[in-house]
Amino acid sequence: MNNYICKTCGTQFKESSYSPDSCPICRDERQYVGLNGQSWITLKRLKQEGYNNLWKQEAPGLIGIGISPSFAIGQRALLIQTQKGNVLWDCIPFMDEETIEKVKSLGGLNAIAISHPHFYSSMVEWAHVFDCPIYLHEADRQWVMRPNEKIVFWSGNELKLNSNVVLLRLGGHFEGSAVLHWKEGANGKGSLLTGDTIYVVADRQWASFMYSYPNLIPLSTEKIKTLIRRLGDYEFENLYAAWFDAVIQKDARGRVLKSAERYIKAIR
């Protein structure tokens, strides 16, 4: 019996004696099935093939964790250190003993929160190792491929994890697509962690928003307006998207608002 992992999106599935016929997340129009069809791997096999995790101090109290060599979508998780306990934002498929010991040395995890289904990856493995809940928006419940008692489905448009960390459901990419506002980030000016609910473009001065990134399907004007409205009055100086170096370092809130205006103007 194995928990098979999709090689294209990195999602881990419930225990089975054989690999799944297909990955619903990849078959959805927001993702894709590779040219050679669905293929599968296990966490044990990833270790045998020499994968490991990279660590990067993104900012004081914020650490990026990514896989080397790149695997599946290639995102990195972000570990936020707060006085109320550590939160892992988004997740990655790979974990080994070195990763476990490193996270424990940093204080372990009090919670895992994930932006949307493409980054669910091996979240249940992480939750069991660190004995913590996983917070997912209930609108994306159907995309959970490994159901587990560690998963907490939240509702509405805001969820306060502690006095410094709030989850905001913005929608757009998925109905439940969320971001994380970290009040203490950027020396108290606030940081926004977005997965790809809000995407940082090449010059890192602008952001963008899509229904499907690999298939280049845009969001509608109404979806963009809803996303910005749900962002509310939360202030943030910088913004961390889903990949290493996908960061807007200054005036991130202003740049997101201007990016939304530019986007709406372009698709009208």
CSV table of C-alpha atoms in Angstrom, one decimal:
chain,number,residue,atom,x,y,z
A,1,MET,CA,0.0,0.0,0.0
A,2,ASN,CA,1.3,3.4,-1.0
A,3,ASN,CA,0.3,7.1,-1.0
A,4,TYR,CA,1.0,7.8,-4.6
A,5,ILE,CA,2.1,11.3,-5.7
A,6,CYS,CA,1.2,12.7,-9.1
A,7,LYS,CA,4.4,13.7,-10.9
A,8,THR,CA,2.7,16.6,-12.7
A,9,CYS,CA,1.1,18.5,-9.9
A,10,GLY,CA,2.7,16.9,-6.8
A,11,THR,CA,-0.6,15.9,-5.1
A,12,GLN,CA,-0.4,12.9,-2.8
A,13,PHE,CA,-3.4,10.5,-2.9
A,14,LYS,CA,-5.0,8.3,-0.3
A,15,GLU,CA,-3.4,4.9,0.4
A,16,SER,CA,-3.7,2.3,-2.4
A,17,SER,CA,-2.1,-0.9,-3.5
A,18,TYR,CA,-1.9,0.5,-7.1
A,19,SER,CA,-1.4,4.0,-8.7
A,20,PRO,CA,-4.6,6.0,-9.5
A,21,ASP,CA,-6.0,5.8,-13.0
A,22,SER,CA,-5.8,9.6,-13.3
A,23,CYS,CA,-5.3,12.8,-11.3
A,24,PRO,CA,-8.5,14.9,-11.1
A,25,ILE,CA,-6.5,18.0,-10.3
A,26,CYS,CA,-4.5,17.6,-13.5
A,27,ARG,CA,-7.5,16.8,-15.6
A,28,ASP,CA,-9.2,20.0,-14.5
A,29,GLU,CA,-8.8,22.9,-17.1
A,30,ARG,CA,-6.7,24.9,-14.6
A,31,GLN,CA,-3.9,22.3,-14.8
A,32,TYR,CA,-2.9,19.8,-17.4
A,33,VAL,CA,-1.9,16.2,-18.1
A,34,GLY,CA,1.6,15.8,-19.3
A,35,LEU,CA,2.3,14.8,-22.9
A,36,ASN,CA,3.2,11.3,-21.8
A,37,GLY,CA,0.1,10.9,-19.7
A,38,GLN,CA,-0.2,10.5,-15.9
A,39,SER,CA,2.8,9.2,-14.0
A,40,TRP,CA,3.3,8.5,-10.3
A,41,ILE,CA,5.9,8.3,-7.6
A,42,THR,CA,6.1,7.8,-3.9
A,43,LEU,CA,7.8,9.7,-1.1
A,44,LYS,CA,10.1,6.8,-0.6
A,45,ARG,CA,11.1,6.8,-4.3
A,46,LEU,CA,11.7,10.6,-4.2
A,47,LYS,CA,14.2,10.0,-1.4
A,48,GLN,CA,15.9,7.2,-3.3
A,49,GLU,CA,16.2,9.4,-6.4
A,50,GLY,CA,18.2,12.0,-4.5
A,51,TYR,CA,15.7,14.8,-4.0
A,52,ASN,CA,16.2,17.1,-1.0
A,53,ASN,CA,14.9,20.4,0.3
A,54,LEU,CA,16.4,23.8,0.0
A,55,TRP,CA,16.1,26.5,2.7
A,56,LYS,CA,16.2,30.2,2.2
A,57,GLN,CA,15.8,33.0,4.8
A,58,GLU,CA,13.3,35.2,3.0
A,59,ALA,CA,13.1,37.7,5.8
A,60,PRO,CA,13.3,37.8,9.6
A,61,GLY,CA,10.9,35.1,10.8
A,62,LEU,CA,10.1,33.9,7.3
A,63,ILE,CA,11.8,30.9,5.7
A,64,GLY,CA,11.3,29.4,2.3
A,65,ILE,CA,11.4,25.6,1.7
A,66,GLY,CA,11.7,24.2,-1.8
A,67,ILE,CA,12.6,21.0,-3.5
A,68,SER,CA,15.9,20.3,-5.4
A,69,PRO,CA,15.9,19.4,-8.2
A,70,SER,CA,12.6,21.0,-9.0
A,71,PHE,CA,9.6,18.6,-8.9
A,72,ALA,CA,6.0,18.9,-10.2
A,73,ILE,CA,4.9,22.6,-10.1
A,74,GLY,CA,8.1,23.6,-8.3
A,75,GLN,CA,6.6,25.8,-5.6
A,76,ARG,CA,8.2,26.6,-2.3
A,77,ALA,CA,6.5,26.6,1.1
A,78,LEU,CA,6.9,29.4,3.6
A,79,LEU,CA,7.5,28.9,7.3
A,80,ILE,CA,6.3,31.8,9.4
A,81,GLN,CA,7.7,32.1,12.9
A,82,THR,CA,5.4,34.0,15.3
A,83,GLN,CA,5.2,34.4,19.1
A,84,LYS,CA,1.9,32.4,18.9
A,85,GLY,CA,3.6,29.4,17.1
A,86,ASN,CA,4.9,28.6,13.6
A,87,VAL,CA,2.6,28.4,10.6
A,88,LEU,CA,3.5,26.6,7.3
A,89,TRP,CA,2.0,28.4,4.3
A,90,ASP,CA,1.4,26.2,1.3
A,91,CYS,CA,3.1,22.8,1.2
A,92,ILE,CA,5.6,20.8,-0.9
A,93,PRO,CA,5.5,17.1,-1.8
A,94,PHE,CA,8.9,16.1,-0.4
A,95,MET,CA,9.9,15.7,3.2
A,96,ASP,CA,12.9,13.8,4.8
A,97,GLU,CA,14.5,13.3,8.2
A,98,GLU,CA,16.7,16.4,7.6
A,99,THR,CA,13.6,18.5,6.9
A,100,ILE,CA,11.8,17.1,10.0
A,101,GLU,CA,14.8,17.9,12.3
A,102,LYS,CA,15.2,21.4,10.8
A,103,VAL,CA,11.5,22.3,11.3
A,104,LYS,CA,11.6,20.9,14.9
A,105,SER,CA,14.7,23.0,15.7
A,106,LEU,CA,12.8,26.1,14.6
A,107,GLY,CA,9.9,25.3,16.9
A,108,GLY,CA,7.8,22.8,14.9
A,109,LEU,CA,4.5,23.7,13.4
A,110,ASN,CA,1.2,24.9,15.1
A,111,ALA,CA,-0.7,25.0,11.8
A,112,ILE,CA,-0.5,24.4,8.0
A,113,ALA,CA,-2.6,26.7,5.8
A,114,ILE,CA,-2.8,26.3,2.0
A,115,SER,CA,-3.8,28.7,-0.7
A,116,HIS,CA,-5.5,26.3,-3.2
A,117,PRO,CA,-5.5,22.7,-4.4
A,118,HIS,CA,-2.4,22.8,-6.6
A,119,PHE,CA,-0.3,23.2,-3.5
A,120,TYR,CA,-2.0,20.5,-1.3
A,121,SER,CA,0.9,18.2,-2.2
A,122,SER,CA,1.9,16.0,0.8
A,123,MET,CA,0.1,18.1,3.4
A,124,VAL,CA,-1.2,15.1,5.3
A,125,GLU,CA,2.4,13.7,5.8
A,126,TRP,CA,3.5,17.1,7.2
A,127,ALA,CA,0.5,17.4,9.5
A,128,HIS,CA,1.0,14.0,11.0
A,129,VAL,CA,4.7,14.4,11.5
A,130,PHE,CA,4.3,17.8,13.2
A,131,ASP,CA,0.9,16.9,14.8
A,132,CYS,CA,-0.9,20.0,13.6
A,133,PRO,CA,-4.1,20.9,11.8
A,134,ILE,CA,-4.4,21.8,8.1
A,135,TYR,CA,-6.6,24.7,7.2
A,136,LEU,CA,-8.3,24.6,3.8
A,137,HIS,CA,-11.3,26.6,2.5
A,138,GLU,CA,-14.4,24.5,2.3
A,139,ALA,CA,-15.1,25.7,-1.2
A,140,ASP,CA,-12.3,23.5,-2.4
A,141,ARG,CA,-13.2,20.4,-0.4
A,142,GLN,CA,-13.8,18.3,-3.6
A,143,TRP,CA,-10.1,18.6,-4.5
A,144,VAL,CA,-8.8,16.8,-1.5
A,145,MET,CA,-7.3,13.6,-2.7
A,146,ARG,CA,-6.2,12.3,0.7
A,147,PRO,CA,-8.9,12.9,3.2
A,148,ASN,CA,-7.8,13.0,6.8
A,149,GLU,CA,-8.9,14.0,10.3
A,150,LYS,CA,-6.1,16.7,10.4
A,151,ILE,CA,-7.9,18.7,7.8
A,152,VAL,CA,-10.0,21.6,9.1
A,153,PHE,CA,-12.3,23.2,6.5
A,154,TRP,CA,-13.0,26.8,7.2
A,155,SER,CA,-15.8,29.0,5.8
A,156,GLY,CA,-16.5,32.6,5.1
A,157,ASN,CA,-13.9,35.1,3.8
A,158,GLU,CA,-11.6,35.4,6.8
A,159,LEU,CA,-10.1,33.1,9.4
A,160,LYS,CA,-7.8,34.4,12.2
A,161,LEU,CA,-5.1,31.8,13.1
A,162,ASN,CA,-3.6,33.9,15.7
A,163,SER,CA,-3.2,37.6,16.5
A,164,ASN,CA,-0.7,38.1,13.7
A,165,VAL,CA,-1.9,35.7,11.0
A,166,VAL,CA,-5.2,35.9,9.1
A,167,LEU,CA,-6.3,33.9,6.1
A,168,LEU,CA,-8.3,35.8,3.5
A,169,ARG,CA,-10.4,34.0,0.9
A,170,LEU,CA,-10.1,36.0,-2.3
A,171,GLY,CA,-11.3,33.5,-4.8
A,172,GLY,CA,-10.3,33.8,-8.5
A,173,HIS,CA,-8.0,31.0,-9.4
A,174,PHE,CA,-10.2,28.6,-7.3
A,175,GLU,CA,-13.4,29.4,-5.5
A,176,GLY,CA,-11.6,28.9,-2.2
A,177,SER,CA,-8.3,30.5,-3.2
A,178,ALA,CA,-6.8,32.2,-0.2
A,179,VAL,CA,-3.9,34.4,0.9
A,180,LEU,CA,-2.2,34.9,4.3
A,181,HIS,CA,-1.8,38.3,5.9
A,182,TRP,CA,1.1,38.4,8.4
A,183,LYS,CA,0.8,41.5,10.5
A,184,GLU,CA,4.3,41.4,11.9
A,185,GLY,CA,5.9,41.0,8.4
A,186,ALA,CA,8.1,43.7,6.9
A,187,ASN,CA,9.0,45.1,10.3
A,188,GLY,CA,5.4,45.6,11.2
A,189,LYS,CA,4.3,47.0,7.9
A,190,GLY,CA,2.7,43.7,7.0
A,191,SER,CA,3.4,40.9,4.5
A,192,LEU,CA,1.0,39.1,2.1
A,193,LEU,CA,1.7,35.5,1.2
A,194,THR,CA,-0.3,34.6,-1.9
A,195,GLY,CA,0.6,31.2,-3.5
A,196,ASP,CA,-0.6,32.1,-7.0
A,197,THR,CA,-3.9,33.6,-6.0
A,198,ILE,CA,-1.9,36.8,-6.8
A,199,TYR,CA,1.0,36.1,-9.1
A,200,VAL,CA,4.2,38.1,-9.2
A,201,VAL,CA,5.3,38.8,-12.8
A,202,ALA,CA,8.8,38.9,-14.3
A,203,ASP,CA,9.9,42.4,-13.3
A,204,ARG,CA,8.6,41.9,-9.7
A,205,GLN,CA,7.0,45.4,-9.9
A,206,TRP,CA,3.5,44.2,-11.0
A,207,ALA,CA,1.2,41.3,-10.2
A,208,SER,CA,-1.3,39.3,-12.2
A,209,PHE,CA,-4.3,37.0,-11.8
A,210,MET,CA,-5.4,34.0,-13.8
A,211,TYR,CA,-8.0,31.3,-13.8
A,212,SER,CA,-5.4,28.9,-15.4
A,213,TYR,CA,-1.8,29.8,-15.6
A,214,PRO,CA,-0.5,26.9,-17.8
A,215,ASN,CA,-3.5,27.2,-20.2
A,216,LEU,CA,-3.5,31.0,-20.1
A,217,ILE,CA,-7.2,31.4,-19.2
A,218,PRO,CA,-7.8,34.9,-17.7
A,219,LEU,CA,-10.2,35.8,-14.9
A,220,SER,CA,-13.2,38.0,-15.5
A,221,THR,CA,-13.5,41.6,-14.5
A,222,GLU,CA,-16.0,40.7,-11.8
A,223,LYS,CA,-13.7,38.1,-10.4
A,224,ILE,CA,-10.8,40.6,-10.1
A,225,LYS,CA,-13.1,43.2,-8.5
A,226,THR,CA,-14.3,40.6,-6.0
A,227,LEU,CA,-10.7,39.6,-5.2
A,228,ILE,CA,-9.7,43.2,-4.5
A,229,ARG,CA,-12.8,43.9,-2.4
A,230,ARG,CA,-12.1,40.9,-0.2
A,231,LEU,CA,-8.5,42.1,0.3
A,232,GLY,CA,-10.1,44.9,2.2
A,233,ASP,CA,-8.0,47.4,4.1
A,234,TYR,CA,-5.2,45.0,5.0
A,235,GLU,CA,-1.9,46.8,4.7
A,236,PHE,CA,1.2,45.0,3.4
A,237,GLU,CA,4.6,46.3,2.3
A,238,ASN,CA,5.8,43.2,0.6
A,239,LEU,CA,4.2,40.2,-1.1
A,240,TYR,CA,5.6,36.6,-1.4
A,241,ALA,CA,4.1,34.4,-4.2
A,242,ALA,CA,4.7,30.7,-4.6
A,243,TRP,CA,8.3,30.5,-5.9
A,244,PHE,CA,11.7,31.6,-4.7
A,245,ASP,CA,12.4,35.2,-5.8
A,246,ALA,CA,8.7,35.8,-6.7
A,247,VAL,CA,8.6,38.7,-4.3
A,248,ILE,CA,7.4,42.3,-4.5
A,249,GLN,CA,9.6,44.0,-1.9
A,250,LYS,CA,8.1,47.5,-1.6
A,251,ASP,CA,4.7,49.1,-1.8
A,252,ALA,CA,3.2,45.7,-2.6
A,253,ARG,CA,-0.4,46.7,-1.7
A,254,GLY,CA,-0.2,49.7,-4.1
A,255,ARG,CA,1.3,47.6,-6.8
A,256,VAL,CA,-1.4,45.0,-6.5
A,257,LEU,CA,-4.2,47.6,-6.8
A,258,LYS,CA,-2.5,49.2,-9.8
A,259,SER,CA,-2.0,45.7,-11.4
A,260,ALA,CA,-5.7,45.0,-11.0
A,261,GLU,CA,-6.6,48.3,-12.7
A,262,ARG,CA,-4.2,47.5,-15.6
A,263,TYR,CA,-5.6,43.9,-15.9
A,264,ILE,CA,-9.2,45.1,-16.0
A,265,LYS,CA,-8.4,47.7,-18.6
A,266,ALA,CA,-6.6,45.1,-20.8
A,267,ILE,CA,-9.5,42.6,-20.9
A,268,ARG,CA,-12.4,45.0,-21.4
